[in-house]
Structure formats: structure tokens, C-alpha cells
PDB file of C-alpha atoms in Angstrom:
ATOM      1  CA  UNK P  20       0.000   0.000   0.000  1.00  0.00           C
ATOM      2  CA  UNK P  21       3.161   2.488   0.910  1.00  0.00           C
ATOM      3  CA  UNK P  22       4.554   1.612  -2.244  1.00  0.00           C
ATOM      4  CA  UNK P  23       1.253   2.292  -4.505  1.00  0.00           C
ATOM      5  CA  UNK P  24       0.393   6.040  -2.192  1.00  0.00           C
ATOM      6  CA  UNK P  25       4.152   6.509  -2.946  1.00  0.00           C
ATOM      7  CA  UNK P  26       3.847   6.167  -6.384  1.00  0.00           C
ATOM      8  CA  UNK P  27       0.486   8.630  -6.845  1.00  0.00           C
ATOM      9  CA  UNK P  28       2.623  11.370  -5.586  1.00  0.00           C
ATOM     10  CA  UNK P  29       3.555  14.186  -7.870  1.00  0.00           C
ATOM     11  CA  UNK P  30       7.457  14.947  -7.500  1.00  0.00           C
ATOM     12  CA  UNK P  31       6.324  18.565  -5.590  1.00  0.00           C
ATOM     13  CA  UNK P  32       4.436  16.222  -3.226  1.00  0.00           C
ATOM     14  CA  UNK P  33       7.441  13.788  -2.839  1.00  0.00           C
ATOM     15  CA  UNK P  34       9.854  17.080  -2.251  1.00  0.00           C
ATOM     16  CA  UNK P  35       7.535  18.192   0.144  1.00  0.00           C
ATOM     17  CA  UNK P  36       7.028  14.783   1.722  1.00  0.00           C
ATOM     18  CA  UNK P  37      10.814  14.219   2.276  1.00  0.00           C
ATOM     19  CA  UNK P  38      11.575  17.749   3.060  1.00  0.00           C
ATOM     20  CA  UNK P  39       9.689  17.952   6.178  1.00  0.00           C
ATOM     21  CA  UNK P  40      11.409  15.673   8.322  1.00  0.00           C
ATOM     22  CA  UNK P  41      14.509  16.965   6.551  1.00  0.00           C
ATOM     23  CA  UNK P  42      14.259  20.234   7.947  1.00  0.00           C
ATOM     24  CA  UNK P  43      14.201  19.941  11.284  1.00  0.00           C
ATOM     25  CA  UNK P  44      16.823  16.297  12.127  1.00  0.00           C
ATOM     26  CA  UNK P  45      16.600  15.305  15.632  1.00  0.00           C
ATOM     27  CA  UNK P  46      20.512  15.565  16.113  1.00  0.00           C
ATOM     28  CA  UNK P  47      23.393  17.990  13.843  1.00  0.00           C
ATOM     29  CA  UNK P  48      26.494  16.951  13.792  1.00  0.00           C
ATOM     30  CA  UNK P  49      29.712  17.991  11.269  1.00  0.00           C
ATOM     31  CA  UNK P  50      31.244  15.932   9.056  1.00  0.00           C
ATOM     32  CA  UNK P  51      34.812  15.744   7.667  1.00  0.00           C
ATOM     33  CA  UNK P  52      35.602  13.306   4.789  1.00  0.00           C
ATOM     34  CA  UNK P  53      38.212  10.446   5.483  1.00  0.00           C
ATOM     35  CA  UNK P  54      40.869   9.727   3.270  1.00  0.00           C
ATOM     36  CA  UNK P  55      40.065   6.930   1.411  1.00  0.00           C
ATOM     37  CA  UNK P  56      43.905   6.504  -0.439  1.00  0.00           C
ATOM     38  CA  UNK P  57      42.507   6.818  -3.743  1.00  0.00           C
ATOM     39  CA  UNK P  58      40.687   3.728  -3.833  1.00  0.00           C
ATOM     40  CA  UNK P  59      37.988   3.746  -6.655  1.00  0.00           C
ATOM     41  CA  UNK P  60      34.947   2.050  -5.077  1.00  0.00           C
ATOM     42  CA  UNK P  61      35.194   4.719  -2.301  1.00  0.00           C
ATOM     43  CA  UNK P  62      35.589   7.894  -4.374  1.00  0.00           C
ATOM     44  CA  UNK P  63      32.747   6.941  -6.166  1.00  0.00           C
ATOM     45  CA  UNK P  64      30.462   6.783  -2.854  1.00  0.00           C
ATOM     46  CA  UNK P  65      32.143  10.450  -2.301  1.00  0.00           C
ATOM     47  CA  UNK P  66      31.182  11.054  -5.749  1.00  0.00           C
ATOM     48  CA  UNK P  67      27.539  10.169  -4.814  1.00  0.00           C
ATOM     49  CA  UNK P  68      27.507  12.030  -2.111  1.00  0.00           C
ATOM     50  CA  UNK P  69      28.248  15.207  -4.123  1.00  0.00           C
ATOM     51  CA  UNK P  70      25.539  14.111  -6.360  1.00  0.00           C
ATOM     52  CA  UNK P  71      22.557  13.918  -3.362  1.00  0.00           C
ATOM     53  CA  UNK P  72      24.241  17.631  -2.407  1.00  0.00           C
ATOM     54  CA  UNK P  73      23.706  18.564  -6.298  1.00  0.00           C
ATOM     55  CA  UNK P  74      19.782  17.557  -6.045  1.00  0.00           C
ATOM     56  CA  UNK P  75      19.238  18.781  -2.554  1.00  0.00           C
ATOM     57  CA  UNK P  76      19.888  22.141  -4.552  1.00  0.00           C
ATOM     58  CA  UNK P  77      18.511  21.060  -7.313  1.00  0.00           C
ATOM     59  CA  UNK P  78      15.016  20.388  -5.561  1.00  0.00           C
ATOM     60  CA  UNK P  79      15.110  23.183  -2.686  1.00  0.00           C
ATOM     61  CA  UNK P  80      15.271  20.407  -0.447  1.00  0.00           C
ATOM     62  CA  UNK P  81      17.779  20.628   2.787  1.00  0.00           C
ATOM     63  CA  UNK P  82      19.933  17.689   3.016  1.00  0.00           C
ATOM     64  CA  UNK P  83      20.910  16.698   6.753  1.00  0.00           C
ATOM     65  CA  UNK P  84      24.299  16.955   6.820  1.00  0.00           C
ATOM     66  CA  UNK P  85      26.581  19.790   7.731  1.00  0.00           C
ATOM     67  CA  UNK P  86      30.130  19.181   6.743  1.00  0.00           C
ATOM     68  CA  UNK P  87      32.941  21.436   7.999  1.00  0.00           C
ATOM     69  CA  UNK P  88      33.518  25.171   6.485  1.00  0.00           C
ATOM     70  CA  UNK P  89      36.414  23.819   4.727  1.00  0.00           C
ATOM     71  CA  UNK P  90      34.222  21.418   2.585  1.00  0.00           C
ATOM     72  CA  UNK P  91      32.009  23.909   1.351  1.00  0.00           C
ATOM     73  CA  UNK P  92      34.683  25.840   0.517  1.00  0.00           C
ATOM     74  CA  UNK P  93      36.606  22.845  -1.365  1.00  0.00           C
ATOM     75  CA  UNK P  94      32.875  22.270  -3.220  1.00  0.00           C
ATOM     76  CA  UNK P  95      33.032  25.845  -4.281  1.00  0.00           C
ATOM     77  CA  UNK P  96      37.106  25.706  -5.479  1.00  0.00           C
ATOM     78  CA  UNK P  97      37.459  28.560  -2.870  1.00  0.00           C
ATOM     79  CA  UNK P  98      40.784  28.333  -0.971  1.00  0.00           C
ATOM     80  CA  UNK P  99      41.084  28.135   2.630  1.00  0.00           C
ATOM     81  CA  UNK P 100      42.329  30.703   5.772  1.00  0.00           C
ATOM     82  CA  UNK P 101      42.765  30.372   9.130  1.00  0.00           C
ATOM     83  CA  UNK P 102      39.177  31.002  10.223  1.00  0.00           C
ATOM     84  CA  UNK P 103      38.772  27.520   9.013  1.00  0.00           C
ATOM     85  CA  UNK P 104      40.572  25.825  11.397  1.00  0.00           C
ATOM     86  CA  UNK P 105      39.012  26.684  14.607  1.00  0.00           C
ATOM     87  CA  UNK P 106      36.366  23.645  14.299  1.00  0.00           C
ATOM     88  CA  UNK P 107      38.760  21.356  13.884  1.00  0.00           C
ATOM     89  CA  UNK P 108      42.180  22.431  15.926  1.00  0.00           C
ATOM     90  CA  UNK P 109      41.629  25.473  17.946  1.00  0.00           C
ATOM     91  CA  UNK P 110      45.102  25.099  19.122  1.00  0.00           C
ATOM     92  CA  UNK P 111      46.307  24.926  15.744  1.00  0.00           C
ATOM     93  CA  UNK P 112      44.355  28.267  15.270  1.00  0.00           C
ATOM     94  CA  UNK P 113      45.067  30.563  18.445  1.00  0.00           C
ATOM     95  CA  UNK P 114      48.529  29.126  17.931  1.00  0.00           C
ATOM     96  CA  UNK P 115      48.949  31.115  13.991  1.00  0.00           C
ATOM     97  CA  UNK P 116      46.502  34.137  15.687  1.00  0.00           C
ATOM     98  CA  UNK P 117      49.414  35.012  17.823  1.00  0.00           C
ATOM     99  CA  UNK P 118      52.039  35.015  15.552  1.00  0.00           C
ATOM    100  CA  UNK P 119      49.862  37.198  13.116  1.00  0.00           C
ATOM    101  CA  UNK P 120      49.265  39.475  15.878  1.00  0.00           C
ATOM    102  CA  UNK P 121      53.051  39.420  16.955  1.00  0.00           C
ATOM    103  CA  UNK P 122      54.192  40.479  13.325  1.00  0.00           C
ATOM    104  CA  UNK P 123      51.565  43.122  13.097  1.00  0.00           C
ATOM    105  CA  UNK P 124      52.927  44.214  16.138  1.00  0.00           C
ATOM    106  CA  UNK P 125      56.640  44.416  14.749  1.00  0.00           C
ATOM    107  CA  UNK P 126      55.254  46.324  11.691  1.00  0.00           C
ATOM    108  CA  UNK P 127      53.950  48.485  13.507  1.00  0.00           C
ATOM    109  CA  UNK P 128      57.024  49.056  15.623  1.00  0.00           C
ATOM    110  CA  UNK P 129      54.950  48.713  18.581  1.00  0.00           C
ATOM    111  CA  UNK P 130      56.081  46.189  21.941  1.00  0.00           C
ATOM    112  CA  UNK P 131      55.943  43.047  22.313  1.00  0.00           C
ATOM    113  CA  UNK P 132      56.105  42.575  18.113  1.00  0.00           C
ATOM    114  CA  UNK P 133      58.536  39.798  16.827  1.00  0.00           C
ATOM    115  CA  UNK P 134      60.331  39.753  13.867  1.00  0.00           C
ATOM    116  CA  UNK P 135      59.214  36.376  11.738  1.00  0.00           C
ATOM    117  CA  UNK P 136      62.239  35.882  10.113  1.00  0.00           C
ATOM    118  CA  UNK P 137      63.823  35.386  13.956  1.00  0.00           C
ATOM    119  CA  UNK P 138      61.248  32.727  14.472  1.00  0.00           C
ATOM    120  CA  UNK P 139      63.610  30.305  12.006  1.00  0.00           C
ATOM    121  CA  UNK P 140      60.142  28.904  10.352  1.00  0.00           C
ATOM    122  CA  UNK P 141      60.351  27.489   6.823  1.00  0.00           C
ATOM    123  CA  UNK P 142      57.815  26.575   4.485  1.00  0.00           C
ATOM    124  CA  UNK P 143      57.271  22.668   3.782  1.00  0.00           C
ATOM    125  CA  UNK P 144      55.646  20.648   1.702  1.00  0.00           C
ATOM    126  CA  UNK P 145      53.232  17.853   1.821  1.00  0.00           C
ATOM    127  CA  UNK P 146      55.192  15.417   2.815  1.00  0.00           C
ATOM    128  CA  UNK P 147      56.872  17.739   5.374  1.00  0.00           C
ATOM    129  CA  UNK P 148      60.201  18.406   3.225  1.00  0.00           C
ATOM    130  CA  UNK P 149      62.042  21.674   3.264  1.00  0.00           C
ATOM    131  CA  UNK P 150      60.620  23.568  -0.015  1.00  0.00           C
ATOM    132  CA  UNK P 151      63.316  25.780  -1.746  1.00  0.00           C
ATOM    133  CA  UNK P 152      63.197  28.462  -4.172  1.00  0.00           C
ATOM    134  CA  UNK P 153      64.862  28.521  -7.389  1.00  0.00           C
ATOM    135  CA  UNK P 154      68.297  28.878  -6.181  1.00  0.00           C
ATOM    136  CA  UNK P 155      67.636  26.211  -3.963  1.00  0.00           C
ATOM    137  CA  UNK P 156      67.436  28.463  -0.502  1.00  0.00           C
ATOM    138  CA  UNK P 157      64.996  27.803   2.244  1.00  0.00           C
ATOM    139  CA  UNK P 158      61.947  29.711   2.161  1.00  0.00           C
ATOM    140  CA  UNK P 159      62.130  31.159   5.320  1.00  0.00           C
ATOM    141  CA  UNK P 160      58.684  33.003   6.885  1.00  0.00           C
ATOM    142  CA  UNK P 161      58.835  36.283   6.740  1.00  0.00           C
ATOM    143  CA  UNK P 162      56.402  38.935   7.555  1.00  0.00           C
ATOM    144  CA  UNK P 163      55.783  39.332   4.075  1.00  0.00           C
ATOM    145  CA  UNK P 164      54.503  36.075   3.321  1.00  0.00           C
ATOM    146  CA  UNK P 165      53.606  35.036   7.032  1.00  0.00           C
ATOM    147  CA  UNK P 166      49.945  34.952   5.903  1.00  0.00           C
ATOM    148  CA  UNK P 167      50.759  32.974   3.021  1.00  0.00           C
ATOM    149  CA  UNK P 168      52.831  30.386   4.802  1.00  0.00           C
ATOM    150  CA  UNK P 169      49.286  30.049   7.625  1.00  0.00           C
ATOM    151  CA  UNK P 170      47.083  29.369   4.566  1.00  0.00           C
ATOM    152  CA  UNK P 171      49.548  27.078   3.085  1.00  0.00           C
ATOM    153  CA  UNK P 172      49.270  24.927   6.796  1.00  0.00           C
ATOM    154  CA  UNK P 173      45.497  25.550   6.932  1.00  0.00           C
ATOM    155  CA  UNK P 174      45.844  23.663   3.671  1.00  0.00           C
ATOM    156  CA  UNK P 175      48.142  20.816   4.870  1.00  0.00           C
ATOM    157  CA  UNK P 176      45.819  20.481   7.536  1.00  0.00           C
ATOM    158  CA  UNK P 177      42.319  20.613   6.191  1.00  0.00           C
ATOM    159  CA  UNK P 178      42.643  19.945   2.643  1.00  0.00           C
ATOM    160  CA  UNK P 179      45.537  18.059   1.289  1.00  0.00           C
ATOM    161  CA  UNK P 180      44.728  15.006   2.999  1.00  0.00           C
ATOM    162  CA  UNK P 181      41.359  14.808   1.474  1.00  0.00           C
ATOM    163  CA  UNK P 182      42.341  16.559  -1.621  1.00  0.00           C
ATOM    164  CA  UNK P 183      40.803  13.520  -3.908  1.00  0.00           C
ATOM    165  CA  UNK P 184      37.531  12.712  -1.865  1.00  0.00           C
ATOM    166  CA  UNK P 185      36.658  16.193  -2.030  1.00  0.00           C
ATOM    167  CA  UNK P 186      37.218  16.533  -5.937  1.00  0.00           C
ATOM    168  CA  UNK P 187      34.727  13.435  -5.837  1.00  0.00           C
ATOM    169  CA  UNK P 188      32.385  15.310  -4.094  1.00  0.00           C
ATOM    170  CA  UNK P 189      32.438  18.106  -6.489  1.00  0.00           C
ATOM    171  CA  UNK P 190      32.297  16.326  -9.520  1.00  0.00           C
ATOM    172  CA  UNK P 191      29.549  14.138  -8.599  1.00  0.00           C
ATOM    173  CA  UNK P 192      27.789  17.419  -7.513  1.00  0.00           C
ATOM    174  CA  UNK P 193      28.461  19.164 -10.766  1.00  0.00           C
ATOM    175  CA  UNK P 194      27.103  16.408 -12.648  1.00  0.00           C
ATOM    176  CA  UNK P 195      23.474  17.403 -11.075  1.00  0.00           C
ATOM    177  CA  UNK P 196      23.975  21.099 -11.142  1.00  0.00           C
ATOM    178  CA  UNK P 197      25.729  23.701 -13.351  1.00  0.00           C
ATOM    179  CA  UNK P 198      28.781  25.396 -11.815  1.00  0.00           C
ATOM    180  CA  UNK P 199      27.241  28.560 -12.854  1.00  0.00           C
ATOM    181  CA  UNK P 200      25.156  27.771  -9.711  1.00  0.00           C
ATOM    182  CA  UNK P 201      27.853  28.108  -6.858  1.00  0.00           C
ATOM    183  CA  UNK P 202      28.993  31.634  -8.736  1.00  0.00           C
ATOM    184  CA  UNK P 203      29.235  34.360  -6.057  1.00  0.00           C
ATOM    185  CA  UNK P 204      28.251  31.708  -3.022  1.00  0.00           C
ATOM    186  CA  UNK P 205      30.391  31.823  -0.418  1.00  0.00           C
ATOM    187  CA  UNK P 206      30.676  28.992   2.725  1.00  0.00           C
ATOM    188  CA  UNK P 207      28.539  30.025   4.750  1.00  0.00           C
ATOM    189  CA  UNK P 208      25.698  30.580   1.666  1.00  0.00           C
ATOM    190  CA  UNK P 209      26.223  26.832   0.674  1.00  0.00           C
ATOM    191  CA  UNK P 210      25.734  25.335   3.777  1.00  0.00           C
ATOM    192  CA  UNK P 211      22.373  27.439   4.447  1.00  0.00           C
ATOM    193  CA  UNK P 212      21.116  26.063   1.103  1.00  0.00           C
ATOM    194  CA  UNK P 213      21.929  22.906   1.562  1.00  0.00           C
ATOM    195  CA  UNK P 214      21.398  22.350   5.194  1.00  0.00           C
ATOM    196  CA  UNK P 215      19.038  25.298   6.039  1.00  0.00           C
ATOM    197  CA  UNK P 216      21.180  26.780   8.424  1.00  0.00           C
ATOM    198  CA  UNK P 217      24.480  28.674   8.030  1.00  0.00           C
ATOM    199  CA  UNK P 218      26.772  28.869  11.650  1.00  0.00           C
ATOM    200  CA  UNK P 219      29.521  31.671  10.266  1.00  0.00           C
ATOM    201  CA  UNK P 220      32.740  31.364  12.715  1.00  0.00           C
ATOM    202  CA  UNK P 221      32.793  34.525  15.742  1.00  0.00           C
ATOM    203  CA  UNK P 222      35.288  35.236  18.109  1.00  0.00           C
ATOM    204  CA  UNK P 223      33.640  33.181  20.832  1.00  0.00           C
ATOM    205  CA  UNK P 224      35.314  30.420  18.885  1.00  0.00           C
ATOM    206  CA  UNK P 225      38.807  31.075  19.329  1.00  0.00           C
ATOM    207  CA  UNK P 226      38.124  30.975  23.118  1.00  0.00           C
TER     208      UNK P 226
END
């Protein structure tokens, strides 16, 4: 009998049907994608995933899950910054705010400001080598490219290690919808159209 009332739906009744419970779970939680070392049966299931997100927008209709800021942003090609660490290694994130705010300090020429370059910090790679420049020196941090070097680490931290589930995700998402879609959307817009609720980072956060 479910099957046959199912089936004399329209599809605006069967959005609507679905949508209800949909918009109000019982229990939100975040979810992070984990590495699945570029096995093929389990980038496809990523790939489906992306594909329910691409008609969840495609039909209006929230889809349960909230992912982390940093996976929007991966599903919209959008690079990351320190604001999206804080969910996942607040440590990791008051740990980069105070060497921002000691260099801005030193710029300033105000107390307590450090010099980065004294700090002996050099950029690394993926796989945690010593990256050089052309003439094969050390690319020390400076405070010229301090902020550079913390989004390059936000990246080692939240992205990299994911790098090929989340291009899954966003193929099998574009597959449903056009990218002309996610133009001008930024994290916290996806996640309110997808989830129905948008939680932008604040400086209660860092505490």
C-alpha cells in the first residue's frame, strides 16, 4: 500500500514529503571526509555524495548533513584561511593568531612585536620536506609572506589530505547542477542552502 500512495505522488508532493522531516533532524552533527587513499569504489560513494548535495539544490530540499567550512569551501574551489581551522584544531588556530598578531605588532614598531624571520620557520611541503626556491634556498617566513605560509598549513591540515575525496564530491555534484550555480556563493551561503542553516565562525570560537 506504501509503495502504490508513494507512487500517486507528484514529485512537488514527494519534495515536500521528504523535506519535512529533513528540515528539522533530531541531532546535527559535522562531518569531515576520510581519506580513502585513492581507492575507486570509495571515491565513487564520495562522488555520490556530491551528487545527493547537487539535487538537494537542485530540488530546494535541505539535506541533513553539515560538513565542515572547509568542505564547502573545497565544493566551491574557494581556498582556505585560518578562520577555518578553529572547528577542527583550535590550538592549531590561536597558535597562527598570535604570531599574526606578533608580526603586526613588529610592523607596527609597537612592543611586544617579533620579527618572523627570527622565528627560524620554513615553508614545507606535503610530505613535510624543506621547499626551496629557485636557487635552492629555504623559504624562510617572513612577515611578508607570514599569511601565506598560515594558509599554506590551513591547507596541509584541512585539505591536502582529502584533496581527492573532495574533488569526488564536487564532480559528482556538478554532474546534477551547473557550476554557474555556486557563482558568487560563499561557505557560509552553501551550507544554508543545503542544510538550512548557516553557523559563520565569531570570536567566541577562538576561546
Amino acid at each position: 500500500v506504501e509503495d502504490e500512495a508513494l507512487a500517486a505522488l507528484s514529485t512537488d508532493q514527494l519534495i515536500e514529503k521528504h523535506a519535512i522531516p529533513a528540515a528539522s533532524p533530531g541531532q546535527t552533527l559535522h562531518f569531515n571526509p576520510v581519506p580513502c587513499s585513492g581507492r575507486q569504489e570509495e571515491l565513487s560513494r564520495f562522488r555520490q555524495v556530491g551528487m545527493l548535495l547537487g539535487f538537494g539544490l537542485l530540488c530546494n530540499v535541505p539535506v541533513p548533513i553539515i560538513f565542515y567550512r572547509h568542505v564547502y569551501k573545497a565544493l566551491l574551489k574557494r581556498p582556505v584561511s585560518l578562520a577555518d581551522v578553529i572547528y577542527t584544531d583550535k590550538v592549531m588556530a590561536n597558535s597562527f593568531a598570535e604570531l599574526i598578531q606578533k608580526a603586526e605588532l613588529f610592523r607596527a614598531g609597537k612592543p611586544d612585536g617579533e620579527d618572523p624571520v627570527t622565528w627560524d620557520m620554513v615553508f614545507t611541503s606535503n610530505a613535510d620536506e624543506i621547499m626551496k626556491d629557485e636557487e635552492g634556498n629555504e623559504i624562510l617566513v617572513t612577515s611578508k609572506n607570514l599569511n601565506a605560509y598560515i594558509r599554506w598549513e590551513v591547507a596541509k591540515k584541512l585539505t591536502f589530505p582529502i584533496k581527492d575525496e573532495l574533488s569526488a564530491m564536487r564532480e559528482g555534484m556538478l554532474q546534477v547542477i551547473p557550476e554557474s550555480v555556486l557563482t558568487g556563493l560563499t561557505a557560509e551561503d552553501l551550507q544554508l542552502l543545503l542544510a538550512g542553516r548557516s553557523v559563520p565562525p565569531n570570536v567566541a570560537d577562538l576561546k
